[in-house]
Short mmCIF file of C-alpha atoms and ligand atoms in Angstrom, two decimals:
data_model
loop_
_atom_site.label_atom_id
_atom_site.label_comp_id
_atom_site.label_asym_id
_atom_site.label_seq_id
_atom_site.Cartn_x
_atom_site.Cartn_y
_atom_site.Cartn_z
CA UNK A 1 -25.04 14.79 -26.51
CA UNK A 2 -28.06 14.51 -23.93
CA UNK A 3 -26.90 13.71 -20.48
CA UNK A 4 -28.91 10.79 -18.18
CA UNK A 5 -31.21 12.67 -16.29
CA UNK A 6 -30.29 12.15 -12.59
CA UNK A 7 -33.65 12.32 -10.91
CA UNK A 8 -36.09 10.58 -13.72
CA UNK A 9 -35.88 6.92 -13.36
CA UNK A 10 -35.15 4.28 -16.35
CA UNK A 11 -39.46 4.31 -16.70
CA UNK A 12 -39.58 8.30 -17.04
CA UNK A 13 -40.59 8.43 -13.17
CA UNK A 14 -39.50 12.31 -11.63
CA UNK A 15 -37.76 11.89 -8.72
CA UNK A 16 -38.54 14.03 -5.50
CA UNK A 17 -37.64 12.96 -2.20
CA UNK A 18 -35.38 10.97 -0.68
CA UNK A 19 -36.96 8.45 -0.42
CA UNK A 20 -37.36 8.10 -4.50
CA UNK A 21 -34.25 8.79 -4.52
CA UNK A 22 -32.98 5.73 -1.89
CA UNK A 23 -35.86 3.54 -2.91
CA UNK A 24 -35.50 3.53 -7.03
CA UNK A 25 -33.09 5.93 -8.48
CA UNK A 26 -29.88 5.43 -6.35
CA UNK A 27 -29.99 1.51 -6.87
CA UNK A 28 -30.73 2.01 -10.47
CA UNK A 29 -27.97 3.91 -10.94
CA UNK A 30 -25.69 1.50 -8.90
CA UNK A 31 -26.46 -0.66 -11.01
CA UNK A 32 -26.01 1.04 -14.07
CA UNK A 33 -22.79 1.86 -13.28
CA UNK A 34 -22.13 -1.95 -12.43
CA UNK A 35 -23.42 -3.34 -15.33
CA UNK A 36 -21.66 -0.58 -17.90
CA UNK A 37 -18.64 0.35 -15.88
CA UNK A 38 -17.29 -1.27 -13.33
CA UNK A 39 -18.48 -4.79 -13.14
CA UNK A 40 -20.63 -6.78 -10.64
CA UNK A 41 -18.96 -8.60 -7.68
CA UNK A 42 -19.66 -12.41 -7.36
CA UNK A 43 -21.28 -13.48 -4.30
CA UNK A 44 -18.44 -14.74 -3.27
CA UNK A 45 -16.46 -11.53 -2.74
CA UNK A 46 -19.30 -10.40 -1.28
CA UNK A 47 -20.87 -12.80 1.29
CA UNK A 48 -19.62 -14.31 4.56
CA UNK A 49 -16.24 -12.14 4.01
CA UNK A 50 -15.76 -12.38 7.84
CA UNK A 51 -12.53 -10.23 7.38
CA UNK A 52 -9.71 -10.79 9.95
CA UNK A 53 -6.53 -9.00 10.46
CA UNK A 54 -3.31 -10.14 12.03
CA UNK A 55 -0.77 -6.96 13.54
CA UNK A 56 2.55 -8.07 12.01
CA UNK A 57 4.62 -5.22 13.47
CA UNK A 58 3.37 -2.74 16.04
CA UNK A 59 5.04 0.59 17.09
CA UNK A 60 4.77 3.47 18.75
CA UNK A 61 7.50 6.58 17.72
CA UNK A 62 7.87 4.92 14.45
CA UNK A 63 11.31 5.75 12.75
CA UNK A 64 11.61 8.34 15.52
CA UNK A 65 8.77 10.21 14.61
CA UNK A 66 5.60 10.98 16.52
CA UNK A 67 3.55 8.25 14.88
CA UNK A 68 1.44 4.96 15.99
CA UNK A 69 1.82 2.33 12.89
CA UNK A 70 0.48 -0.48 12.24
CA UNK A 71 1.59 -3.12 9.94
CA UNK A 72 -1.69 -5.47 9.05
CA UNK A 73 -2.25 -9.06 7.29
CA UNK A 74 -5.97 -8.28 5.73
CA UNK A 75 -7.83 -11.63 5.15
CA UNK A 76 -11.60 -11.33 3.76
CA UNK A 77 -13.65 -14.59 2.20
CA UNK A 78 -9.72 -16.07 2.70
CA UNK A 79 -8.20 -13.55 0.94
CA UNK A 80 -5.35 -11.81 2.55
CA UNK A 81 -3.42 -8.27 1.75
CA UNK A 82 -1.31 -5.88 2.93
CA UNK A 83 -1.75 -2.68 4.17
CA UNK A 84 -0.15 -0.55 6.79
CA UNK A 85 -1.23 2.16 9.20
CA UNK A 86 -0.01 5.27 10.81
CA UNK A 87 -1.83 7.18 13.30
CA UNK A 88 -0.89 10.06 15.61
CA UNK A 89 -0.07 9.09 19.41
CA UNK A 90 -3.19 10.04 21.18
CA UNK A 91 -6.05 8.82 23.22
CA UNK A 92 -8.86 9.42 21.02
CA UNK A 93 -9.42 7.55 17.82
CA UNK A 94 -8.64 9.59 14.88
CA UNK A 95 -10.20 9.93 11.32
CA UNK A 96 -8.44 8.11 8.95
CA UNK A 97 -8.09 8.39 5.29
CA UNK A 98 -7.46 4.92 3.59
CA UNK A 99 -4.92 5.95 0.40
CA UNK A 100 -5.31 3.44 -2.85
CA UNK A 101 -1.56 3.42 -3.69
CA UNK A 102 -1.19 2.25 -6.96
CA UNK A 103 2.20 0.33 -7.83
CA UNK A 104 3.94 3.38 -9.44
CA UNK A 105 4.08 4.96 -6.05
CA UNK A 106 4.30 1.99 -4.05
CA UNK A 107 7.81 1.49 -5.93
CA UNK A 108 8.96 4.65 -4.83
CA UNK A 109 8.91 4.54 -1.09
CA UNK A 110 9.76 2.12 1.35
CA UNK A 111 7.79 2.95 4.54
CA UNK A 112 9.89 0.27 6.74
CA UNK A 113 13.00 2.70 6.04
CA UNK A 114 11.26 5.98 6.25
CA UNK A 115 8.19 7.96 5.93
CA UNK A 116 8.73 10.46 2.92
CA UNK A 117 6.38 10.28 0.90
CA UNK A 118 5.88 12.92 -1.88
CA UNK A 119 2.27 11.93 -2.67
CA UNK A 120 1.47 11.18 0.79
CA UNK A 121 2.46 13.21 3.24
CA UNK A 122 2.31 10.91 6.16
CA UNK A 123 3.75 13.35 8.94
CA UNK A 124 1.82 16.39 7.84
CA UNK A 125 -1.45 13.94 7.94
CA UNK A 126 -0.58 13.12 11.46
CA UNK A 127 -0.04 16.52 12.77
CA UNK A 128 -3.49 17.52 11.62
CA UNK A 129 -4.67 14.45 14.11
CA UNK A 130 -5.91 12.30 11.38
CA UNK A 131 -4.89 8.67 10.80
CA UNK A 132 -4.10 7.11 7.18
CA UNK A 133 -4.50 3.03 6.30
CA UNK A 134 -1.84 2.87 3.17
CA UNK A 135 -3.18 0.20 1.01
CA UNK A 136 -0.93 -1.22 -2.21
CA UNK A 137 -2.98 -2.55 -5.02
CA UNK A 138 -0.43 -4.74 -6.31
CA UNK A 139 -2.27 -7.06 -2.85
CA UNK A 140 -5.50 -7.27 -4.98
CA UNK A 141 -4.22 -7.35 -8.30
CA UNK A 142 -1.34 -6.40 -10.04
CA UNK A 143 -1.33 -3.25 -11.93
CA UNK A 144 0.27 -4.67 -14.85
CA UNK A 145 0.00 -2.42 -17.73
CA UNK A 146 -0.11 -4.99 -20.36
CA UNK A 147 -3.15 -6.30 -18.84
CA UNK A 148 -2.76 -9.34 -16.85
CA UNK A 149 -6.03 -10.72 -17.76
CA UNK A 150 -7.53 -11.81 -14.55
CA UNK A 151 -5.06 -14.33 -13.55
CA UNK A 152 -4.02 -12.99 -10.63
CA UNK A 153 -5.15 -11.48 -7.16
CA UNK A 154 -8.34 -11.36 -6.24
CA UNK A 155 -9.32 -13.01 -9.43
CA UNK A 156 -7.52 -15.66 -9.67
CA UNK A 157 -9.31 -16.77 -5.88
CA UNK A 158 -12.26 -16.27 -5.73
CA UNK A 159 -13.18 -16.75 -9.58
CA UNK A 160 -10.17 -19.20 -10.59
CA UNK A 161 -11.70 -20.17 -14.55
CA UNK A 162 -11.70 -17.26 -16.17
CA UNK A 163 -13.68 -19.36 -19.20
CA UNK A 164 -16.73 -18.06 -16.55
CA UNK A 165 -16.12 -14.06 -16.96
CA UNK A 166 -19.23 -12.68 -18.19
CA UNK A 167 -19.03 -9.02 -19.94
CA UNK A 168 -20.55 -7.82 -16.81
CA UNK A 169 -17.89 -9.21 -14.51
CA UNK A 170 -16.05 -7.06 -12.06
CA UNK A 171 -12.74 -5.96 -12.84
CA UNK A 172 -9.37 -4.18 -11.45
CA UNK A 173 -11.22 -0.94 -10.12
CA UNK A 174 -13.80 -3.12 -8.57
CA UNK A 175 -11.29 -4.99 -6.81
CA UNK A 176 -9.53 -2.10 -5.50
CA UNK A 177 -12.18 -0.61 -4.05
CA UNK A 178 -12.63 -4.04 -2.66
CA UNK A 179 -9.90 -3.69 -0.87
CA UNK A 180 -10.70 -0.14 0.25
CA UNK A 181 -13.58 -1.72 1.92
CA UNK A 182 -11.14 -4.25 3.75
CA UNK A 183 -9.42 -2.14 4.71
CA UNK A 184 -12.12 -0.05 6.47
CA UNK A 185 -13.51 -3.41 8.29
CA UNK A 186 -9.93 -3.45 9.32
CA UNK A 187 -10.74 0.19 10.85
CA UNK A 188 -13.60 -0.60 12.49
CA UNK A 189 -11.64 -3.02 14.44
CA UNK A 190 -9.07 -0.66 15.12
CA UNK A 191 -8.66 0.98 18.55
CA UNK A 192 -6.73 4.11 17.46
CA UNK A 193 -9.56 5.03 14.06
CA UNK A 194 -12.68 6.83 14.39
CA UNK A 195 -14.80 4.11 11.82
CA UNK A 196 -17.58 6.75 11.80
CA UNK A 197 -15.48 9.11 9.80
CA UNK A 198 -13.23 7.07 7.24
CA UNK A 199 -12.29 8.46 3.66
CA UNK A 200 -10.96 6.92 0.66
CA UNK A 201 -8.78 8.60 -1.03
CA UNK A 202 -6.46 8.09 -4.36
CA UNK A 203 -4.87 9.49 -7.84
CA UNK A 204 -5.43 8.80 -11.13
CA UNK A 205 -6.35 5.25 -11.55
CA UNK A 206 -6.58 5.03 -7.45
CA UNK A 207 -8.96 8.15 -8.06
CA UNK A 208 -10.80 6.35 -9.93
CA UNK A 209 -10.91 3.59 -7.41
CA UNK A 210 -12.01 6.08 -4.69
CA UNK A 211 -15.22 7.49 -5.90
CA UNK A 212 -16.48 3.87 -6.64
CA UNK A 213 -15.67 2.40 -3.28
CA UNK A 214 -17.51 5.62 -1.58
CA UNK A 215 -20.54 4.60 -4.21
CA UNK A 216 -20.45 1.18 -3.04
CA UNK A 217 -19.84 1.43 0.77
CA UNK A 218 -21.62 3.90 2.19
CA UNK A 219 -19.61 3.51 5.36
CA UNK A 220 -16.98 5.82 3.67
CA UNK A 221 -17.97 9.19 4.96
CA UNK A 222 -15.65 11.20 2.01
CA UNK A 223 -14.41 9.99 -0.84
CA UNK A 224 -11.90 12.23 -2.63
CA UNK A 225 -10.59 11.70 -6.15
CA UNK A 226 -7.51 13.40 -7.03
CA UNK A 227 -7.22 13.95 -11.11
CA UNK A 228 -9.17 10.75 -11.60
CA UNK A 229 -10.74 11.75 -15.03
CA UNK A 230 -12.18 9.34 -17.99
CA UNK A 231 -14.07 6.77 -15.82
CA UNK A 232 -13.75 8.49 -12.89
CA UNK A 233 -15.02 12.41 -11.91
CA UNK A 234 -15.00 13.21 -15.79
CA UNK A 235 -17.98 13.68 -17.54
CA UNK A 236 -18.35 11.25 -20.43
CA UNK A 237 -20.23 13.97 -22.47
CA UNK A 238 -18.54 16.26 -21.63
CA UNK A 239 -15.10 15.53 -22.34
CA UNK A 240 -13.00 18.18 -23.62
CA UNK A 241 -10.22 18.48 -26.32
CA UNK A 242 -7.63 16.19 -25.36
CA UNK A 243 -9.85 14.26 -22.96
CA UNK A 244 -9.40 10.47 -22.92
CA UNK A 245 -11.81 8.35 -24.39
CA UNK A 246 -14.15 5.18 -23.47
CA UNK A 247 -12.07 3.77 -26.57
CA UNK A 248 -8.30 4.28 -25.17
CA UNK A 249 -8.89 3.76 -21.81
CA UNK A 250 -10.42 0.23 -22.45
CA UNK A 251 -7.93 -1.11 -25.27
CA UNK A 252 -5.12 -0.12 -22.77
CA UNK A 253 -5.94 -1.32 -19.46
CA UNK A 254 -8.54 -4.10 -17.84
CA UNK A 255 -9.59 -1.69 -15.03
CA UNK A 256 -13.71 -1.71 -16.28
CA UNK A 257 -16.02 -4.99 -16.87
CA UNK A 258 -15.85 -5.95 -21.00
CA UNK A 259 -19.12 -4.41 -21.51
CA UNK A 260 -17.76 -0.45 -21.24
CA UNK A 261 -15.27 -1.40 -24.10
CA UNK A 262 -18.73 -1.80 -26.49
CA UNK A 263 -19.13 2.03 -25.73
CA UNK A 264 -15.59 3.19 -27.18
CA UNK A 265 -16.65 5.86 -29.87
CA UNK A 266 -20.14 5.58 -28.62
CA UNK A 267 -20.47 7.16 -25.49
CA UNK A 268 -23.68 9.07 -26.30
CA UNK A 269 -25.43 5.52 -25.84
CA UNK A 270 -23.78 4.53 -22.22
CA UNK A 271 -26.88 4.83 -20.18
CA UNK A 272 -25.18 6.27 -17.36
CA UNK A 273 -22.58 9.12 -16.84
CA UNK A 274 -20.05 10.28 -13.89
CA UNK A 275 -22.61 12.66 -12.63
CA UNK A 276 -24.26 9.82 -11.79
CA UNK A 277 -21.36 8.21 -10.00
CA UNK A 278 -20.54 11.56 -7.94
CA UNK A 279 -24.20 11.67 -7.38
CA UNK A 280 -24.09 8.64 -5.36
CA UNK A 281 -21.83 9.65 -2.61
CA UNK A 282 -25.06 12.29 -1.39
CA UNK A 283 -25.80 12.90 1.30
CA UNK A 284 -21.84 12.03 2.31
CA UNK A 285 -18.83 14.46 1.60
CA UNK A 286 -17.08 13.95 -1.76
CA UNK A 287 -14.10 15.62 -3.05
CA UNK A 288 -12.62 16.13 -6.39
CA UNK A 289 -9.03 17.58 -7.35
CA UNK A 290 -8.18 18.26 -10.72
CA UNK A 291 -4.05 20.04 -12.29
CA UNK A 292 -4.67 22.68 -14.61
CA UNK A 293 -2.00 21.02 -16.82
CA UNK A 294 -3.95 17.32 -17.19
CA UNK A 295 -6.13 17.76 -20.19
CA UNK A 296 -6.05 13.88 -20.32
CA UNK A 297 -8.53 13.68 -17.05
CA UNK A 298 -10.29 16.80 -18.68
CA UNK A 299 -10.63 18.85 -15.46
CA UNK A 300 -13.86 20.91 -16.93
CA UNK A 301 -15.77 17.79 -17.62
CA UNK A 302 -14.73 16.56 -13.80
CA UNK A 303 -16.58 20.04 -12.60
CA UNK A 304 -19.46 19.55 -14.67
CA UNK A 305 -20.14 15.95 -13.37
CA UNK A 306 -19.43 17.83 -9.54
CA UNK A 307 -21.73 20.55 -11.25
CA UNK A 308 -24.63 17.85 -12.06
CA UNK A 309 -24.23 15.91 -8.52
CA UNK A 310 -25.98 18.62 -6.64
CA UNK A 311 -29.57 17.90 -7.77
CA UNK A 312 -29.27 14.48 -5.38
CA UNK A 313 -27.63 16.53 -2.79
CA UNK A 314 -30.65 18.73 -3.28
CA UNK A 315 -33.34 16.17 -2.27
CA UNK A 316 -31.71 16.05 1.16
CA UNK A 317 -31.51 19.86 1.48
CA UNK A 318 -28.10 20.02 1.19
CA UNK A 319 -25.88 22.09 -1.45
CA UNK A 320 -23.43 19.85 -3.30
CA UNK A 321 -20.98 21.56 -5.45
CA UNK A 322 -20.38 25.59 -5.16
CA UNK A 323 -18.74 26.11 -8.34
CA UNK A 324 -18.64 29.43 -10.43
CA UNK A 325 -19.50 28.96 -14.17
CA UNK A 326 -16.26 27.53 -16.62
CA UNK A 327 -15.64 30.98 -17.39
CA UNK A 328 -14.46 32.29 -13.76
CA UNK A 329 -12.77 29.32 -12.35
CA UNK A 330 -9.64 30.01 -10.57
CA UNK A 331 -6.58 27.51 -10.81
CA UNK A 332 -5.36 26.88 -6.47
CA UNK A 333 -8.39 28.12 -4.95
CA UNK A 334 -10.55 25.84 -2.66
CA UNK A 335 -13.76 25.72 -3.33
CA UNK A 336 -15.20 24.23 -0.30
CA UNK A 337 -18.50 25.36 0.48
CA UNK A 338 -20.70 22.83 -0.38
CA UNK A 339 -20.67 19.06 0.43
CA UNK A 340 -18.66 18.14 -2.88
CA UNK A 341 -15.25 19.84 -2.46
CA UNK A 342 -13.36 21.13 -5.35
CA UNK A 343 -9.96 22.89 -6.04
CA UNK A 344 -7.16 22.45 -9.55
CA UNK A 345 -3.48 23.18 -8.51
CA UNK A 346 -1.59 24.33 -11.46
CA UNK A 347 0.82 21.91 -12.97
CA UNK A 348 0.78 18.17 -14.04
CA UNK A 349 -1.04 15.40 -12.95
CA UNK A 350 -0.27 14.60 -9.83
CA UNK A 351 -1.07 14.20 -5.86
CA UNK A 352 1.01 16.30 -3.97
CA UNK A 353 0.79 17.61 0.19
CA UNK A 354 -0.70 20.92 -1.29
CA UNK A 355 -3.81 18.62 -2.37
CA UNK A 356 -3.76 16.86 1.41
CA UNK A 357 -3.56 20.42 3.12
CA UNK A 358 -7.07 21.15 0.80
CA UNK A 359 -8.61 18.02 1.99
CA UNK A 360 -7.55 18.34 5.40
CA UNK A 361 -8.48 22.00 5.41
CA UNK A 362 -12.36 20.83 3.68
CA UNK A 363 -12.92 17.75 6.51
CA UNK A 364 -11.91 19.94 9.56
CA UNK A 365 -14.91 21.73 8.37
CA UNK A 366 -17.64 19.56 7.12
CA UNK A 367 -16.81 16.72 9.75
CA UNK A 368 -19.47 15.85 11.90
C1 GCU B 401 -3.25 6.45 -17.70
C2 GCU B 401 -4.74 6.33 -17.94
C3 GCU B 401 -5.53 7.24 -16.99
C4 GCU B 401 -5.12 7.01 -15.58
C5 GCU B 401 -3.62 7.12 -15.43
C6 GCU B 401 -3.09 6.72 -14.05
O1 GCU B 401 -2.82 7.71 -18.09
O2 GCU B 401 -4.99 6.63 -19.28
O3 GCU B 401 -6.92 7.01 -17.14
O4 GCU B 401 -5.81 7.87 -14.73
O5 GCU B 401 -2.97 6.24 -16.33
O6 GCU B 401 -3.73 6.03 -13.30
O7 GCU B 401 -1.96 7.07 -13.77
#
């Protein structure tokens, strides 16, 4: 199967500055992945959000432990959500990671109780002096897995007859990373966050959710994606045995906008592919984990999109992935010197403190 060509636009135009590249090819592609993927926002998520956020519970020593947190009301276009924040007790503001917790982790821990967190570890984060912004996406819509339909959550607000959903409309990733982006005007408010170097970070479906809120707000100086595969990192063609499909993916869940479902056993005709989504973070920092054990996301496809990305990282004079060919990849070691940052930890799909200590360990780094 041909891959899109990352720098010739839709007319056949090379692409060789960056200035093509900001000008044409980057919106193209943004919009290629809107129209095919992940939906377009309505106007009214978009315009005259004049987010707000109300402190519901302040501390400092949280649960006893060296830790600032915040516990924040979210409201955007009238729209309010949850999130909460924990930061480490010091002067300066702090990067900050904002974490996409999907529900099946959010159900596990109860951070008014305590702060272990298996897939997030919250006290490791803050000994490294960064800040995290925990936000659950059951606030934007609930992760049902026999597809609510749009009648909740951000939907059901700001787009309340759902007779008006076009095959183009947004849908649940889009309104995650929605909130990702809420949460980060949150940060720019916030006294104890350093706005100027946010990530977004999240697993699986949240993985998925991270690498298009760093495509679509370029505020987001990393965006990490931990085992996010089909419709995330993974590269449509180049999805390997056992890889999830366009056609699985989209009969089980309402995460993409109706039009990716016409693509299920078709992929070769999507005009766009992840390469193009990883592409989009350049010049900014982008991570991707993969487990050696998660054939689902396809972890060989999710290099080759990282693999791809560099030619738009190239334009800027920057390197974007350092990756050795298939053959000579090494399961737990960090790749991490170029601007896309890459390592697979043996085992299952998962997001563990191993994969924090690699991200930690690659934005120490590459920060600016
Ligand atoms: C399912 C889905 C994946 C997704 C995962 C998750 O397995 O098929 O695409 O990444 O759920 O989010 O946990």
């Amino acid at each position: 199967m041909s891959i899109p060509e990352l720098l010739t636009t839709i007319g056949g135009a090379p692409v060789n500055s960056v200035e093509d590249w900001e000008t044409f090819r980057r919106p193209e592609i943004m919009d290629l992945l809107s129209e095919y993927i992940y939906g377009k926002r309505p106007a009214e998520a978009e315009i005259n959000l004049h987010t707000t956020w109300k402190i519901t519970d302040a501390k400092e020593n949280y649960l006893g432990h060296p830790v600032r947190y915040e516990k924040v009301l979210i409201t955007a276009g009238g729209y309010t959500f949850l999130c909460r924040s924990f930061f480490p007790m010091t002067d300066k503001p702090v990067p900050t990671f904002v974490y996409v917790m999907h529900e099946y982790q959010e159900k596990k821990y109860d951070f008014e109780t305590s702060l272990e967190c298996l897939n997030v570890p919250i006290l490791d984060i803050i000994s490294r002096g960064y800040g995290i912004a925990i936000m659950p996406t059951s606030g934007l819509y609930p992760d049902a897995e026999h597809k609510a339909n749009y009648k909740a959550g951000v939907f059901a607000y700001f787009q309340p007859d759902r007779s008006l959903r076009r095959d183009n409309d947004w849908a649940t990733i889009s309104a995650w990373a929605w909130g990702a982006s809420r949460v980060l005007d949150y940060l720019t408010g916030c006294p104890f966050a350093d706005e100027k170097n946010a990530a977004v970070v999240g697993h699986s479906r949240g993985g998925k959710t991270a690498l298009w809120a760093g495509a679509t707000d370029t505020r987001f100086a990393l965006s990490i994606s931990n085992a996010s595969g089909c419709s995330g990192a993974m590269l449509h063609r180049g999805r390997t045995e056992g890889g999830e499909t366009v056609k699985v993916i989209t009969n089980a869940f309402d995460w993409f906008c109706k039009n990716y479902s016409k693509y299920a056993d078709r992929e070769e005709m999507l005009p766009c592919d992840q390469h193009m989504l990883v592409a989009a973070m350049a010049p900014r920092l982008c991570y991707v984990e993969s487990c050696s054990a998660d054939a689902w996301a396809s972890p060989a496809a999710e290099r080759e999109s990282c693999r791809l990305a560099k030619d738009a990282y190239a334009l800027y004079g920057m390197t974007g992935a350092v990756l050795p060919d298939e053959a000579d990849i090494e399961a737990d070691k960090a790749y991490h010197d170029g601007n896309i940052g890459y390592h697979m930890k043996t085992g299952e799909h998962s997001i563990l403190a191993y994969d924090w200590t690699q991200y930690m360990d690659f934005w120490d780094k590459k920060r600016g």
